[in-house]
Short mmCIF file of C-alpha atoms in Angstrom, two decimals:
data_model
loop_
_atom_site.label_atom_id
_atom_site.label_comp_id
_atom_site.label_asym_id
_atom_site.label_seq_id
_atom_site.Cartn_x
_atom_site.Cartn_y
_atom_site.Cartn_z
CA MET A 1 -34.80 21.64 3.60
CA HIS A 2 -32.48 22.28 6.57
CA LYS A 3 -29.17 23.99 5.84
CA SER A 4 -27.10 20.94 6.83
CA GLN A 5 -29.08 18.77 4.42
CA ARG A 6 -28.71 21.39 1.70
CA LEU A 7 -24.93 21.55 2.17
CA LEU A 8 -24.64 17.77 1.91
CA ARG A 9 -26.69 17.82 -1.28
CA LEU A 10 -24.53 20.61 -2.69
CA ILE A 11 -21.37 18.57 -2.03
CA MET A 12 -22.83 15.68 -4.04
CA ILE A 13 -23.94 18.02 -6.86
CA VAL A 14 -20.59 19.81 -7.24
CA ASN A 15 -18.78 16.44 -7.17
CA ALA A 16 -20.92 15.33 -10.12
CA LYS A 17 -20.91 18.60 -12.10
CA LYS A 18 -17.28 19.72 -11.58
CA SER A 19 -18.16 23.14 -13.08
CA PHE A 20 -21.37 25.08 -12.51
CA THR A 21 -23.00 28.50 -12.05
CA ILE A 22 -24.86 29.86 -9.05
CA SER A 23 -28.09 30.03 -11.02
CA GLU A 24 -27.75 26.33 -12.00
CA LEU A 25 -27.29 25.32 -8.38
CA ALA A 26 -30.17 27.52 -7.24
CA HIS A 27 -32.44 25.80 -9.77
CA ASP A 28 -31.26 22.30 -8.75
CA VAL A 29 -31.67 22.89 -5.03
CA GLY A 30 -34.74 25.13 -5.20
CA VAL A 31 -33.44 28.16 -3.31
CA SER A 32 -32.42 31.71 -4.24
CA PRO A 33 -29.06 32.53 -5.85
CA ARG A 34 -28.20 34.61 -2.77
CA THR A 35 -28.68 31.55 -0.53
CA ILE A 36 -26.51 29.42 -2.84
CA PHE A 37 -23.77 32.07 -2.76
CA ARG A 38 -23.72 31.96 1.06
CA ASP A 39 -23.73 28.15 0.98
CA LEU A 40 -20.71 28.10 -1.34
CA LEU A 41 -18.84 30.36 1.09
CA ASP A 42 -19.68 27.92 3.89
CA LEU A 43 -18.44 24.97 1.79
CA SER A 44 -15.17 26.79 1.09
CA GLU A 45 -14.66 27.37 4.82
CA LEU A 46 -15.25 23.63 5.38
CA GLY A 47 -12.41 22.85 2.96
CA VAL A 48 -14.28 22.14 -0.29
CA PRO A 49 -11.73 23.18 -2.99
CA LEU A 50 -13.82 25.58 -5.11
CA TYR A 51 -12.54 28.39 -7.29
CA SER A 52 -14.31 30.93 -9.48
CA ILE A 53 -13.98 31.11 -13.26
CA GLN A 54 -13.64 34.70 -14.45
CA GLY A 55 -14.99 36.17 -17.68
CA ARG A 56 -17.91 35.42 -19.94
CA GLY A 57 -19.62 32.12 -19.19
CA GLY A 58 -17.81 31.92 -15.87
CA GLY A 59 -18.99 30.29 -12.69
CA TYR A 60 -17.37 27.91 -10.22
CA LYS A 61 -15.27 24.82 -10.58
CA LEU A 62 -14.13 22.04 -8.26
CA LEU A 63 -10.42 21.35 -8.07
CA ASN A 64 -9.08 17.95 -9.18
CA GLU A 65 -9.97 16.11 -5.98
CA SER A 66 -13.57 15.29 -5.14
CA VAL A 67 -14.89 15.97 -1.65
CA LEU A 68 -16.60 13.23 0.29
CA PRO A 69 -19.74 13.99 2.29
CA PRO A 70 -19.57 13.53 6.08
CA ILE A 71 -19.85 10.00 7.46
CA THR A 72 -21.12 9.12 10.92
CA PHE A 73 -18.90 6.84 13.05
CA THR A 74 -19.44 5.22 16.41
CA GLN A 75 -16.93 6.04 19.14
CA SER A 76 -15.18 2.66 18.75
CA GLU A 77 -15.04 3.04 14.96
CA ALA A 78 -13.52 6.52 15.26
CA ILE A 79 -10.76 5.26 17.58
CA ALA A 80 -10.08 2.27 15.32
CA ILE A 81 -9.80 4.48 12.22
CA TYR A 82 -7.51 6.96 13.99
CA PHE A 83 -5.00 4.30 15.03
CA ALA A 84 -5.22 2.53 11.67
CA ALA A 85 -4.11 5.80 10.08
CA GLN A 86 -1.49 6.37 12.78
CA SER A 87 0.11 3.00 11.96
CA LEU A 88 1.33 4.55 8.68
CA LYS A 89 3.27 7.17 10.66
CA TYR A 90 6.20 4.80 11.16
CA PHE A 91 6.74 4.10 7.46
CA GLY A 92 9.74 5.95 6.06
CA SER A 93 7.85 6.68 2.83
CA LEU A 94 4.26 6.33 1.65
CA PRO A 95 2.88 6.25 -1.91
CA PHE A 96 0.37 8.99 -0.97
CA GLY A 97 2.98 11.27 0.65
CA ASP A 98 1.79 13.23 3.67
CA LYS A 99 -1.91 12.92 2.78
CA ALA A 100 -2.45 10.21 5.41
CA GLU A 101 -1.15 12.51 8.15
CA SER A 102 -3.27 15.48 6.99
CA ALA A 103 -6.37 13.25 6.78
CA GLN A 104 -5.67 11.98 10.29
CA ASP A 105 -5.35 15.55 11.59
CA LYS A 106 -8.68 16.53 10.00
CA PHE A 107 -10.35 13.44 11.37
CA TYR A 108 -9.08 14.11 14.90
CA HIS A 109 -10.04 17.80 14.76
CA PHE A 110 -13.73 17.07 14.14
CA LEU A 111 -14.08 14.36 16.81
CA PRO A 112 -16.04 15.17 19.98
CA PRO A 113 -13.83 16.33 22.92
CA ASP A 114 -14.48 13.17 24.95
CA VAL A 115 -13.31 10.94 22.06
CA GLN A 116 -10.25 13.18 21.56
CA ASP A 117 -9.44 12.73 25.26
CA GLN A 118 -9.60 8.93 24.92
CA ILE A 119 -7.33 9.00 21.86
CA ASP A 120 -4.89 11.33 23.65
CA ARG A 121 -4.64 8.83 26.52
CA LEU A 122 -3.87 6.02 24.04
CA LYS A 123 -1.38 7.85 21.80
CA ASN A 124 1.72 6.53 23.57
CA LYS A 125 0.05 3.30 24.65
CA VAL A 126 -0.96 1.83 21.27
CA VAL A 127 1.73 1.81 18.57
CA ILE A 128 2.01 -0.29 15.39
CA TRP A 129 5.71 -0.41 14.53
CA SER A 130 7.18 -0.68 11.06
CA PRO A 131 10.90 -0.55 10.14
CA ASN A 132 11.76 2.91 8.82
CA ARG A 133 13.04 2.45 5.24
CA GLU A 134 13.77 5.58 3.23
CA MET A 135 12.79 5.64 -0.45
CA SER A 136 11.55 8.10 -3.05
CA VAL A 137 8.05 9.34 -2.23
CA SER A 138 7.66 10.72 -5.77
CA CYS A 139 8.41 7.29 -7.31
CA LEU A 140 5.91 5.57 -4.99
CA THR A 141 3.31 8.22 -5.82
CA THR A 142 3.87 7.73 -9.56
CA LEU A 143 3.41 3.95 -9.24
CA LEU A 144 0.18 4.47 -7.30
CA GLN A 145 -1.05 7.01 -9.85
CA ALA A 146 -0.28 4.59 -12.69
CA LEU A 147 -2.55 2.00 -11.08
CA MET A 148 -5.37 4.51 -10.71
CA ILE A 149 -5.27 5.93 -14.25
CA LYS A 150 -4.08 2.76 -16.05
CA SER A 151 -0.71 4.01 -17.28
CA VAL A 152 2.58 2.27 -18.00
CA VAL A 153 5.62 3.64 -16.13
CA THR A 154 9.18 4.12 -17.38
CA ILE A 155 11.57 3.55 -14.49
CA GLU A 156 15.30 3.77 -13.96
CA TYR A 157 16.10 0.79 -11.77
CA LYS A 158 19.21 -0.09 -9.77
CA SER A 159 19.49 -3.87 -9.80
CA SER A 160 21.86 -5.71 -7.47
CA VAL A 161 22.73 -8.00 -10.40
CA SER A 162 22.73 -5.93 -13.60
CA GLY A 163 23.28 -2.41 -12.26
CA LYS A 164 21.29 0.58 -13.52
CA ASN A 165 18.89 0.09 -16.42
CA THR A 166 15.69 1.56 -17.84
CA ARG A 167 12.48 -0.49 -17.91
CA ASP A 168 8.92 0.04 -19.11
CA ILE A 169 6.62 -1.63 -16.60
CA GLN A 170 2.90 -1.96 -15.93
CA PRO A 171 2.42 -2.10 -12.14
CA VAL A 172 0.22 -4.88 -10.79
CA GLY A 173 0.09 -3.32 -7.34
CA LEU A 174 2.06 -2.17 -4.32
CA TYR A 175 2.64 -3.92 -1.02
CA SER A 176 4.82 -3.38 2.01
CA ASP A 177 6.89 -6.05 3.76
CA ARG A 178 9.12 -5.24 6.75
CA GLY A 179 9.05 -1.56 5.88
CA TYR A 180 10.07 -2.00 2.23
CA TRP A 181 7.62 -1.23 -0.56
CA TYR A 182 7.48 -3.71 -3.45
CA CYS A 183 5.91 -3.32 -6.87
CA PRO A 184 5.07 -6.52 -8.79
CA ALA A 185 4.78 -5.49 -12.43
CA TYR A 186 4.78 -6.71 -16.01
CA CYS A 187 8.13 -5.82 -17.60
CA PHE A 188 7.79 -5.11 -21.33
CA ALA A 189 11.53 -5.65 -21.93
CA ARG A 190 11.60 -9.07 -20.22
CA ARG A 191 8.08 -9.96 -21.45
CA GLY A 192 7.15 -11.32 -18.06
CA TYR A 193 6.33 -10.43 -14.47
CA ARG A 194 9.05 -9.11 -12.19
CA LEU A 195 9.19 -7.86 -8.60
CA PHE A 196 10.73 -4.41 -8.14
CA ARG A 197 11.84 -3.06 -4.77
CA ALA A 198 10.74 0.57 -4.59
CA ASP A 199 13.88 1.85 -2.87
CA ARG A 200 15.88 0.71 -5.92
CA ILE A 201 13.73 2.75 -8.32
CA ILE A 202 15.68 5.94 -9.03
CA THR A 203 13.12 7.67 -11.26
CA ALA A 204 9.57 6.86 -12.36
CA ILE A 205 7.67 8.65 -15.15
CA LEU A 206 4.20 7.90 -16.53
CA ASN A 207 4.40 6.65 -20.13
CA GLU A 208 1.06 6.74 -21.95
CA LEU A 209 2.68 5.89 -25.32
CA ILE A 210 2.67 2.18 -24.43
CA THR A 211 -0.69 0.41 -24.45
CA TRP A 212 -2.03 -0.71 -21.07
CA ARG A 213 -2.56 -4.49 -20.99
CA GLU A 214 -5.93 -5.62 -19.65
CA ASP A 215 -4.67 -9.15 -18.85
CA VAL A 216 -2.06 -7.63 -16.52
CA ASP A 217 -4.70 -5.36 -14.99
CA ARG A 218 -6.68 -8.43 -13.91
CA LYS A 219 -3.76 -9.59 -11.74
CA SER A 220 -3.38 -8.63 -8.07
CA VAL A 221 -0.57 -8.64 -5.52
CA PHE A 222 -1.87 -12.06 -4.41
CA ASP A 223 -1.76 -13.92 -7.72
CA TRP A 224 0.62 -12.02 -10.03
CA GLN A 225 3.26 -14.76 -10.10
CA GLU A 226 1.02 -17.84 -10.21
CA ASP A 227 1.43 -18.43 -13.96
CA GLU A 228 5.19 -18.02 -13.79
CA GLU A 229 5.65 -20.19 -10.70
CA ASN A 230 3.32 -22.91 -12.01
CA SER A 231 5.51 -23.26 -15.09
CA GLN A 232 8.73 -23.62 -13.07
CA GLU A 233 10.24 -26.80 -11.67
CA LYS A 234 9.52 -27.07 -7.95
CA ILE A 235 11.01 -28.75 -4.92
CA ILE A 236 9.75 -29.71 -1.44
CA PHE A 237 10.77 -27.23 1.25
CA CYS A 238 10.35 -28.60 4.77
CA VAL A 239 11.23 -26.81 8.04
CA SER A 240 10.70 -27.80 11.68
CA LEU A 241 9.84 -24.97 14.08
CA THR A 242 9.98 -24.41 17.81
CA SER A 243 6.99 -22.76 19.48
CA ASN A 244 8.88 -19.46 19.35
CA GLY A 245 9.65 -20.04 15.67
CA LEU A 246 5.94 -20.46 15.01
CA LYS A 247 5.22 -17.07 16.57
CA LYS A 248 7.93 -15.43 14.48
CA LEU A 249 6.78 -17.00 11.21
CA GLU A 250 3.00 -16.73 11.51
CA PRO A 251 2.90 -13.06 10.31
CA ASN A 252 4.81 -14.00 7.13
CA GLY A 253 2.26 -14.35 4.34
CA ARG A 254 4.53 -16.64 2.30
CA PHE A 255 4.47 -19.34 4.97
CA ARG A 256 1.28 -18.75 6.97
CA ASP A 257 -0.96 -21.12 5.00
CA PHE A 258 1.59 -23.97 5.14
CA ILE A 259 2.22 -24.08 8.89
CA GLU A 260 1.28 -27.36 10.56
CA LEU A 261 0.82 -27.30 14.36
CA GLN A 262 1.96 -30.18 16.59
CA GLU A 263 0.40 -31.25 19.88
CA ASP A 264 3.50 -30.19 21.87
CA GLY A 265 3.25 -26.57 20.64
CA THR A 266 5.92 -26.87 17.96
CA GLY A 267 5.24 -26.99 14.25
CA CYS A 268 6.57 -27.49 10.75
CA ILE A 269 6.26 -26.18 7.22
CA ARG A 270 5.91 -28.35 4.14
CA MET A 271 5.45 -26.60 0.82
CA HIS A 272 6.51 -26.65 -2.84
CA ILE A 273 8.71 -23.77 -3.95
CA PRO A 274 10.37 -22.92 -7.30
CA ILE A 275 13.93 -24.28 -7.40
CA ASN A 276 15.29 -20.93 -8.55
CA LYS A 277 13.97 -19.30 -5.33
CA LEU A 278 15.49 -21.81 -2.94
CA GLU A 279 18.09 -19.40 -1.56
CA PHE A 280 15.44 -16.68 -1.15
CA TYR A 281 13.27 -18.92 1.06
CA THR A 282 16.30 -20.27 2.94
CA ASP A 283 17.42 -16.74 3.80
CA MET A 284 14.05 -16.07 5.43
CA ILE A 285 14.44 -19.20 7.58
CA TRP A 286 17.97 -18.06 8.53
CA GLU A 287 16.42 -15.04 10.25
CA LEU A 288 14.68 -17.38 12.74
CA GLY A 289 18.02 -18.56 14.14
CA GLN A 290 17.81 -21.62 16.41
CA ASP A 291 13.99 -21.58 16.32
CA ALA A 292 13.92 -23.25 12.89
CA LYS A 293 15.71 -26.18 11.26
CA ILE A 294 15.54 -27.04 7.57
CA VAL A 295 14.74 -30.74 7.07
CA GLU A 296 14.79 -30.80 3.28
CA PRO A 297 15.91 -30.34 0.57
CA LEU A 298 19.61 -31.10 0.86
CA GLU A 299 20.41 -28.11 -1.35
CA ALA A 300 18.86 -25.75 1.21
CA ILE A 301 20.74 -27.43 4.07
CA ALA A 302 24.02 -27.10 2.16
CA TYR A 303 23.30 -23.42 1.47
CA MET A 304 22.55 -22.86 5.16
CA LYS A 305 25.83 -24.54 6.16
CA ARG A 306 27.78 -22.31 3.80
CA THR A 307 26.09 -19.28 5.33
CA ILE A 308 26.99 -20.47 8.84
CA GLU A 309 30.62 -21.10 7.82
CA GLY A 310 30.81 -17.60 6.37
CA MET A 311 29.51 -16.12 9.62
CA ASN A 312 32.02 -18.18 11.63
CA GLU A 313 34.85 -16.79 9.53
CA LEU A 314 33.53 -13.27 9.94
CA TYR A 315 33.46 -13.54 13.77
CA SER A 316 36.46 -15.84 14.32
#
């Protein structure tokens, strides 16, 4: 067996065993203990997080994180992965902290020089912008960890309506919209699903004393509010759009599936929305300015007029 093949096999073995002795590895791989010792030194130099266990019955152990074996990429795949990772650079905070940046640096370091040169030429040519919103990295990390290990989280939350309060929540997921991170979750105090904006979470602590609910775990960021919204009274929300309004609204996942294109390049939206979220949807249309006009319902038109009158007073 070639050394490169042996090292790959060793990575898979230590990932599975977690703790092991040199003699065990030598038996598994079929080489001498001296060869295994040299191989472990090579793995450590490659970044495999091994440490020795001292004393009787000692050996080696892998740190908490597993190490993935090398993967072969084409040149186009390598460039695509690099810039996909770079797109996270413009987020103010990420649930995995600076790990994305360190992974990107490692990835770049091991690319062939000619691929590095191509990426270097594109670095200031290809950028995926995201509004920079500052929020607690530790809170985001805790929410992400809760999803991975199936743990409830106790949060201190700053609501725009009720002020500061403490909640026990089971996160459904995390998603980002316009730079903000959102966490749809089941709230044990409210006995229902709620949407929490991550920048309003002051503290977040794992709470394993509360039982994880499997029915909540089956939800995703795409369907977490279906049951709640289906039980609410709804109203038709109709908006006409200019061609420019279409371009602005197409990236918005809330409206994308309801856009109807017209032959002249304009379009419209016709959808049912919960009555209690009428102002929320109207505010998103407000951001389109003169490229969108609400056709119905009358309640949304009245709300838009009040908003316009307030802006007139502000700038009069």
